[in-house]
Each structure stands twice: as structure tokens, then as C-alpha cells.
Amino acid sequence: MQLKVEFLGLARELAGTKEGLVQVGEQATWREVVRQLAAEYPALLGTVIIPDHDACDSDMQHYKLAPSYMFNVGGRAMVRDLDMPVQAEERLLLMFAEAGG
Amino acid sequence: MYAYTGKILHVDMTTQAKRVQQVEPEFYKLYLGGVGLASRLAYDNVTPGADPLGPDNALCFACSAFAGTTVPVGTKHGVASKSPLTGFIGDSLSGSHWSEMMRRAGWDGLVFKGQSPHWVIVFIDDDDVRFLDATPYMGMGAVEVQGKLRDRLGDENIRISAIGPAGENLVRFASIDNDGRQVGRTGNGAVMGSKRIKAIAVRGTKPVRVADRQGLMEKSLPLIKTTQGPGTLKYRTLGTPANVLNMNAIGVLPTRNFSETVFEHAETISGEYLRDHFRVKAVSCSGCSIACEQWGVVRDGKYKGAKIGLDYEPLFAVGSNCGIGTLPPIIKLVEMADELGMDAMSAGVVISWAMECYEKGLLTKEDTGGLELNFGNDDAAVAVMEMMAHREGLGDMLAEGVKRASEKLGKGSEHFAMHSKGMELPGYDVRSLKTFAMGLAVGTRGPCHNRSLAYELDIKGVFDRFTAEPGRGPLVVENENFACVLDCLVLCKFLRNCFDDFNTEVAELYTMTTGIELTPEELAEVGDRVCNLKKAFNIREGWTRADDSLPPRAMQDPIPSGPAKGSFVSQEELDLLIDDYYQARGWTEEGMIPRAKLIELGLGDIADEIGEDAVVADAAV
Amino acid sequence: MTITQIAYEHVICDPAECTGCRICEYVCSANKHNVFDANLSRIRVVRIEPVTMTAITCRLCADAPCILACPRDALTRSEENGIILVDDTKCDGCGWCVEACDFGAIVLNPSSRLAEICDLCADNEDGPQCVVYCPKEALSLATPEVLRQKSRRKVVQRLFEELMDNE
């Protein structure tokens, strides 16, 4: 399925675009979305997306979102576990949590 | 003891008498500095029941532990007094050089009490204190006056805290400016104005000596380098204005006086837009290696030449919340607020309330002096900003803050007067941030995003932001205590992701700086202690549970549209959240601090003063 | 008027990168005097207005006016790296060198009253400590010629990046 990802804040600066499309399989987890994003937008690597050394079930490189970055579905629900299956093809936000000001 | 001098300067503004208070190292172990030290000084020096704008209030400044050293992002100072907005503790913070200068003049803190018969500049020249006639400087902008004074005193090393016309005119949300940074919230500028102090100039020529200079520098270097890493990149590249789109996307960006939570022009007032079209440079506070302040300049149009370091909170307040959808008027309005010497957050929320009153017909063109004060009318907003600072026309009522203004106007305008305890709300619509609703309602200085960091719990999804259930209290308290430790040190909150083990590393830095032995556990305990100290201040001023509240709009008007549509905080939910919080704090159901709790926190002297058996008994009288 | 030639490596600040934090001042005074005291720092940050700032220290002028100005011949140039050496036994703190310096780079130590000038942290193998600690890498140890080379490279790099982007 195809997901539309809205980039916010630093993710937008680094990706150089407001939104992007990501293709993942029907049974995909959020981790797969992160991997696709890392492939499509390598500028996110190291800052927004970082290697996940804990999740190593195979030789494949795993990624996760850096602390304080996260997915939000539809402006409402945070994705708390990257190993959960991707929900409907809703609006997906790649955003950050800390604020201040 | 190193770095700290153990000396507090007390000045009676009525008589110009000065007195030096000696403070033991133990005191710094309990309160660290910054907000902790300033709040304790306020507790000890504000006469209970004092008129905030009268001689019995005390305006207390406190320097930070790391001021003037290589520990990055630690040169800040705390200020506390009884707030003219809330009538409770008014503690506030600011960055830049003042903290270092105060320390180098030999003072850990300054306490101003009484009321000068005429307007003065207080000039603290190391140990010497002089009073200069302020007449030539009256009416000057809060930033402008600093340059003028430095010229007159003939030394560019002098650092100045000053008020603008708003402080002179006792605008209840007036700020104190130092080098373009502000002690912004709770109206300390009005307290300074009430004492007829236009500015406090400090020249310190003493070196800062630390306990372990080499060790401290060895620890500072990697920390400085870490602050150039991913943990702070968002602050350095976009600064806090990055929040505009973030908050808008999840439906919590206050829009048109907190009536809506999604702003149709968010894109054109965003941090991203600021960076691409207006930003000239990001600059630092003193000793700050991050440099988050994004300076924007308007290059053409009617606001040509306006420039300011823009942060999210002022931006939301005079931007989306006033329905203003382009950056030039926002930059202008925040620049005005800073120069006039007002908290741009409160000012924005007051203007947005007046705009809603105008749209609803509760204020007419006659009231506004001919202004069409509709949402989005930036010309009118600019005019009102000026009127508030000078208390002209409608501005006189607005200068009282939204609580008093709405009480005076009546006609149901209290329903959308967006304050708690009398201080205007920060830029997060709490109707769909229910953990943060708890954090704001119980805030000792009123609703504050810097004291309670509970929005993180909502936004990160640690808790469901749309519901309320018991059990959130402990984490909210833990976050608040941590924020408090940062405010006492003072270390900027933007440094919080730069440590592996905060308590251990920072306790070590504290000892290397001051020579005061401090364990990680003792450091962490300061948060609980100072939060309770500030609460005790409020209890002494007559606080009751009913003061921990949210404005009617947040509790009765469901969010009309956007991702958070339909959400609001019911009375049942708020009661539940507050119960939860009090329980986590170890307070009584009525929110009073048991005597045993105070003693356990090392606040035995306060327990003795406030209550016989328990604080609750005394407060009920 | 003599032409000021700048030939030696010295600490140069890029005003575009300097954010005005003043950590260089703390570091300099700490290294030289073991205390944090900007008044003792041989490098000073000058902030004219909120976004306009830079740091200034000794530029090791080839035809150094401070050396010429000193009536007691207390100032000499190191043959090794060109730094201006102050002979404490000769300096009497008259301050003529301070007046002669167009950059305000010479400090009169308020307690000893003697002149102090940036020595590029000659005693430290890592070189000038202000450069090491500068968070924004605004400070560098270079000659103007080296900086020119860097600037040229930077601008050409940017040009090509833009060209690539436009394709």
C-alpha cells in the first residue's frame, strides 16, 4: 500500500520536501515504513532515523526513529510500537515531541 | 564555597538603605540557585498578604550555579516576587549576561523591597550601590534604555535589567529586559515599576573562581560538542517556531483566542517559512553553545525594518491566536512587546480576547477608539499593543490582564478569558492534551509550559491525550520536578537531551563549580522541594483548590474542527486529574501540604510558620 | 600611514558563524589565569547589535604598531610563530601598546597592570583553546590567505550544488 507522509520540522528541512510517498507491503509494520523512508530520504539518517541495534532478527539493517521523533496517524494517534502493523492509509505525520519557547 | 559568594544584597527602595545577608553553603544545596534561590528569597522577604504592586512585595533576583563558566547554556538568572497577575508566586527566568555580572559584582542574589519616592536607576558597581536619577530615561524602550545607560556610564561591560513603558505604567504582565532577553512571565516588570526602578545596572569586575577549574573545563568540552549534535539540531536550525506546524498538524495550535485548534495560515507563520523568508541568523544567550534564537527581519512592506528573535510562544500568541496569518506583523508585534516591556504571550492572549469581544459586539468601535478590532486585523493589534503599554483608552483595561479585564467588562466575556489563576495560557490547546491540562491547572505560577512539561507525555503518546484516567500523576510530578531542577540550576531545557545520566553528570558539574558536595539523589530532590516551597508561598497567600482551574472555554466548548474535534476537559475529568496530581505530590485532597511532608523536604521552618498540625488546618482559617 | 601586513597565523573569527556566546572569553581567561573573567581574556566578543557580532584578538600584524609604540621595548616578536611577546620585567603598564592597537586586542591586566597579548596558547599542544572550545567553529587559526582559499572553495562548492539542484 501507499502511504503519504507529511514531514514536519527538522524532518522537512532534511528531506527537502513537505511530504513524500512510501510504498510498503500489505502486512508491513511501521519499521518497514522507517526503512523505506531511510532509503528514499537518506538525509534523515543519523538525525531523524537512526540504526536500531536492538532489533536484529536477521542480517538486515534495522532502523528506528531518533528519540523525540515519532509517527502520528491522522493527527491523533501516536505510533508507540514500530513492530505493530501499519494501519489504514491515513495521513501520516513524521513529527517531534519536545517543544518549548 | 566557590563560584557562589554567599552574599545577598538587600536594598530598601524607600530609604535607599542596603544590607548584606550571608548565606551558608547548605542553602545552595537545598535550592541550587536560579528559580529555587529566587523563590526562597521571595518566600522570606515578601510580606504575607502584600499588595504585589506595593512596598511590601519583594523583587528577588538570583544567579545560576554555572554563570560565567564554560558549562554551556547555564548563564541564566531567576527572578521571583508576588505576581501582580496571580497574587501567587511569580517566578521567571531569563538568559544572557546578567547572571554572570551579578555574580562577578559579588552577589548571588538581589532583593528589592519598599518603594522609591522617585524614579531611579540602581547602579551596582561591585560592592558599591548608587542611585541615579531616572528622569532622562523615562518612557524609553526596555532595550533602548540599556544602550543609553551604557553610554552614560561609559563602560560596555555593564549589564542592565530594565523595564519599558509597560513596566513604568504597571501593566500587570510587564517584563524585565536584559540584552534583549526577557524575564517575561508573571509581571515582574510591573513589580519593578511599582518600586520605581527603571533599570538596574551592574558592573562586576571580580573573577569567577570554581572549585575544580581544570576538571570543569574537561567536562565542559564534550558537553559543548554534544550540543552541536542531533539532540539540539531542531533548536539550532528552526528554533521553537518549528512547533507551529507540529501543533497545527495534531490540532492543538490555539487559533482565534483558543476557539479553534487548526489555523488555515499555519504554513505562512511557521518556523520553516520564517527560516526561508525572514531569518538572518540564530544567536546565543551568554555562554550558550546551542544558539536557538532565530532572528527574523522584515525587508519590505509596512513593517519594513522590524526584527526580532522569534520563539514559538510569542508567535502563537500574536499570530494564530489573533488570527494573523503572515510573519511581518508578528515580527513587528513581538518586537513592540519586547521594547515596550511586556510579556508577548500575555499581551497576545489579551489582544485575542479583545478581538473576540469586538467580534461578538461586547466591545464596540466606541470602546476601541475607532479601531476595527477583528481577528486578523494587524493594524489594530499594533495599535492596541501600544495602547496597553501606555494604558491609553481601551489599553488601560487590557493592561490589567485578561482575568481582570473580563471581570470588568462582564457580559459573559469571562467564558473565553483564557487564563488560569490570572495568568494567560501558553500555546497548547489543552482540550485535547489532558495530561497537560493537569499540569497547567495546578501550576504554582499559573499555567506554564516551562514549569510543567506534561505536554510531552500527551504528544509522545505516553498517555492518551483525549482521555483522562487516574495514574498519570506520578509521571507529571516527575516531569515537573525535573523541569524545576533545570530552572534552579539554571540549565536551559534545550540541554536536557545532551546527557546520558543527567543527575550524576550535573551533580558532578555542580560540585566541581561550587565545591558543595551534592549527590545525584540530592540534586533530584531539589525539584520536589522547590515545587513545594512555591506551593507553600501560594498557601500562605490564601490559595485554595478552586484556584487550580482552567478557563470555562477549555471545559465547556468542544473543539469545533480538525483532528481533535469534539474534545474538551469536563469538570469530572479535571477533578480526577487534580486528585491524581495531589496524591502523587503527597498532598491532602484539598491540595494542602502536610506538615510532615514539609519537614521531610527540609522545609521545617516553613512548616513551623504555616501550620500547627498540618498546613491544611492553618489554611482553612 | 604604514600598510598593515598580516602574514602570521592568528585566531580569526567568522562573524557569520559567531553567535555571541562568549565561551572563548571564559576559556581564555581560565587557561591563562585559572579563573573565569572576561576582563582577563585576550579574545573579546563584540556585539554591536543582536545579530551583529564577532570575536577579536591579536592579529599578529607584520609591522606591529604595538611593538613600535612601546617606550620600554617590552614587546618583541617571536621568531618561531610571530606572536607578540611581553617582557614582564620591562612592561610598566603605560598602555601605549593598547592605544596603538587598532583592534583593541591588547589587555591590561587589572591586577598586575601589565600588558597581555594572545600567544596562541603556545604552551598547549592542541593550540589556541578558544578555537578548540568554540561551539560553532567560528574561530580558526589561519592566515588571511588560507581563509581566502577556504572562501573560494566554499563559494564554488555552493555554486555547483545549486547547479546540480537545478538539473
PDB file of N, CA, C and O in Angstrom, chain B residues 22 68 116 190 193 204 206 246 320-321 375 387 393 444 499 554 560:
ATOM      1  N   GLN B  22      24.358  37.065  54.687  1.00  0.00           N
ATOM      2  CA  GLN B  22      25.287  35.960  54.449  1.00  0.00           C
ATOM      3  C   GLN B  22      24.500  34.662  54.354  1.00  0.00           C
ATOM      4  O   GLN B  22      23.604  34.423  55.151  1.00  0.00           O
ATOM      5  N   GLY B  68      28.853  32.320  34.006  1.00  0.00           N
ATOM      6  CA  GLY B  68      30.197  32.816  33.752  1.00  0.00           C
ATOM      7  C   GLY B  68      31.262  31.745  33.669  1.00  0.00           C
ATOM      8  O   GLY B  68      32.446  32.055  33.689  1.00  0.00           O
ATOM      9  N   SER B 116      10.600  53.396  46.036  1.00  0.00           N
ATOM     10  CA  SER B 116      11.351  54.653  45.947  1.00  0.00           C
ATOM     11  C   SER B 116      10.388  55.820  45.761  1.00  0.00           C
ATOM     12  O   SER B 116       9.404  55.704  45.036  1.00  0.00           O
ATOM     13  N   ALA B 190       6.219  44.815  36.236  1.00  0.00           N
ATOM     14  CA  ALA B 190       5.307  45.722  36.947  1.00  0.00           C
ATOM     15  C   ALA B 190       5.750  45.896  38.398  1.00  0.00           C
ATOM     16  O   ALA B 190       5.665  46.992  38.968  1.00  0.00           O
ATOM     17  N   GLY B 193       8.495  48.234  38.330  1.00  0.00           N
ATOM     18  CA  GLY B 193       7.944  49.576  38.117  1.00  0.00           C
ATOM     19  C   GLY B 193       7.314  50.139  39.378  1.00  0.00           C
ATOM     20  O   GLY B 193       7.438  51.329  39.677  1.00  0.00           O
ATOM     21  N   GLY B 204      30.422  44.099  37.356  1.00  0.00           N
ATOM     22  CA  GLY B 204      31.158  43.175  38.212  1.00  0.00           C
ATOM     23  C   GLY B 204      32.543  42.990  37.647  1.00  0.00           C
ATOM     24  O   GLY B 204      32.701  42.698  36.465  1.00  0.00           O
ATOM     25  N   LYS B 206      34.924  41.111  39.470  1.00  0.00           N
ATOM     26  CA  LYS B 206      35.610  40.022  40.172  1.00  0.00           C
ATOM     27  C   LYS B 206      35.604  38.764  39.315  1.00  0.00           C
ATOM     28  O   LYS B 206      34.631  38.496  38.621  1.00  0.00           O
ATOM     29  N   ASN B 246       3.850  21.637  13.747  1.00  0.00           N
ATOM     30  CA  ASN B 246       3.694  20.454  14.582  1.00  0.00           C
ATOM     31  C   ASN B 246       2.366  20.485  15.334  1.00  0.00           C
ATOM     32  O   ASN B 246       1.572  19.544  15.298  1.00  0.00           O
ATOM     33  N   SER B 320      -1.415  33.085  15.264  1.00  0.00           N
ATOM     34  CA  SER B 320      -2.647  32.312  15.055  1.00  0.00           C
ATOM     35  C   SER B 320      -3.733  32.707  16.046  1.00  0.00           C
ATOM     36  O   SER B 320      -4.911  32.766  15.702  1.00  0.00           O
ATOM     37  N   ASN B 321      -3.331  32.985  17.255  1.00  0.00           N
ATOM     38  CA  ASN B 321      -4.327  33.274  18.286  1.00  0.00           C
ATOM     39  C   ASN B 321      -5.038  34.610  18.055  1.00  0.00           C
ATOM     40  O   ASN B 321      -6.128  34.833  18.560  1.00  0.00           O
ATOM     41  N   PHE B 375     -10.440  39.771  14.406  1.00  0.00           N
ATOM     42  CA  PHE B 375      -9.337  38.820  14.261  1.00  0.00           C
ATOM     43  C   PHE B 375      -8.645  39.074  12.934  1.00  0.00           C
ATOM     44  O   PHE B 375      -9.298  39.310  11.917  1.00  0.00           O
ATOM     45  N   MET B 387      -1.340  50.915  22.982  1.00  0.00           N
ATOM     46  CA  MET B 387      -2.301  51.454  23.963  1.00  0.00           C
ATOM     47  C   MET B 387      -2.186  50.760  25.318  1.00  0.00           C
ATOM     48  O   MET B 387      -2.325  51.385  26.366  1.00  0.00           O
ATOM     49  N   GLY B 393      -6.860  54.658  26.594  1.00  0.00           N
ATOM     50  CA  GLY B 393      -8.163  54.175  26.145  1.00  0.00           C
ATOM     51  C   GLY B 393      -8.431  52.765  26.626  1.00  0.00           C
ATOM     52  O   GLY B 393      -8.235  52.435  27.803  1.00  0.00           O
ATOM     53  N   THR B 444       2.039  26.419  39.978  1.00  0.00           N
ATOM     54  CA  THR B 444       2.096  27.382  41.084  1.00  0.00           C
ATOM     55  C   THR B 444       2.221  28.810  40.581  1.00  0.00           C
ATOM     56  O   THR B 444       1.762  29.746  41.225  1.00  0.00           O
ATOM     57  N   PHE B 499      22.613  14.723  27.934  1.00  0.00           N
ATOM     58  CA  PHE B 499      23.272  13.953  28.993  1.00  0.00           C
ATOM     59  C   PHE B 499      22.874  12.482  28.886  1.00  0.00           C
ATOM     60  O   PHE B 499      21.768  12.169  28.461  1.00  0.00           O
ATOM     61  N   ALA B 554     -12.195  25.995  27.914  1.00  0.00           N
ATOM     62  CA  ALA B 554     -11.489  24.712  27.818  1.00  0.00           C
ATOM     63  C   ALA B 554     -12.348  23.571  28.345  1.00  0.00           C
ATOM     64  O   ALA B 554     -12.142  22.411  28.007  1.00  0.00           O
ATOM     65  N   PRO B 560     -14.099  22.676  17.733  1.00  0.00           N
ATOM     66  CA  PRO B 560     -15.091  22.641  16.655  1.00  0.00           C
ATOM     67  C   PRO B 560     -14.675  21.850  15.421  1.00  0.00           C
ATOM     68  O   PRO B 560     -15.543  21.379  14.687  1.00  0.00           O
TER      69      PRO B 560
END
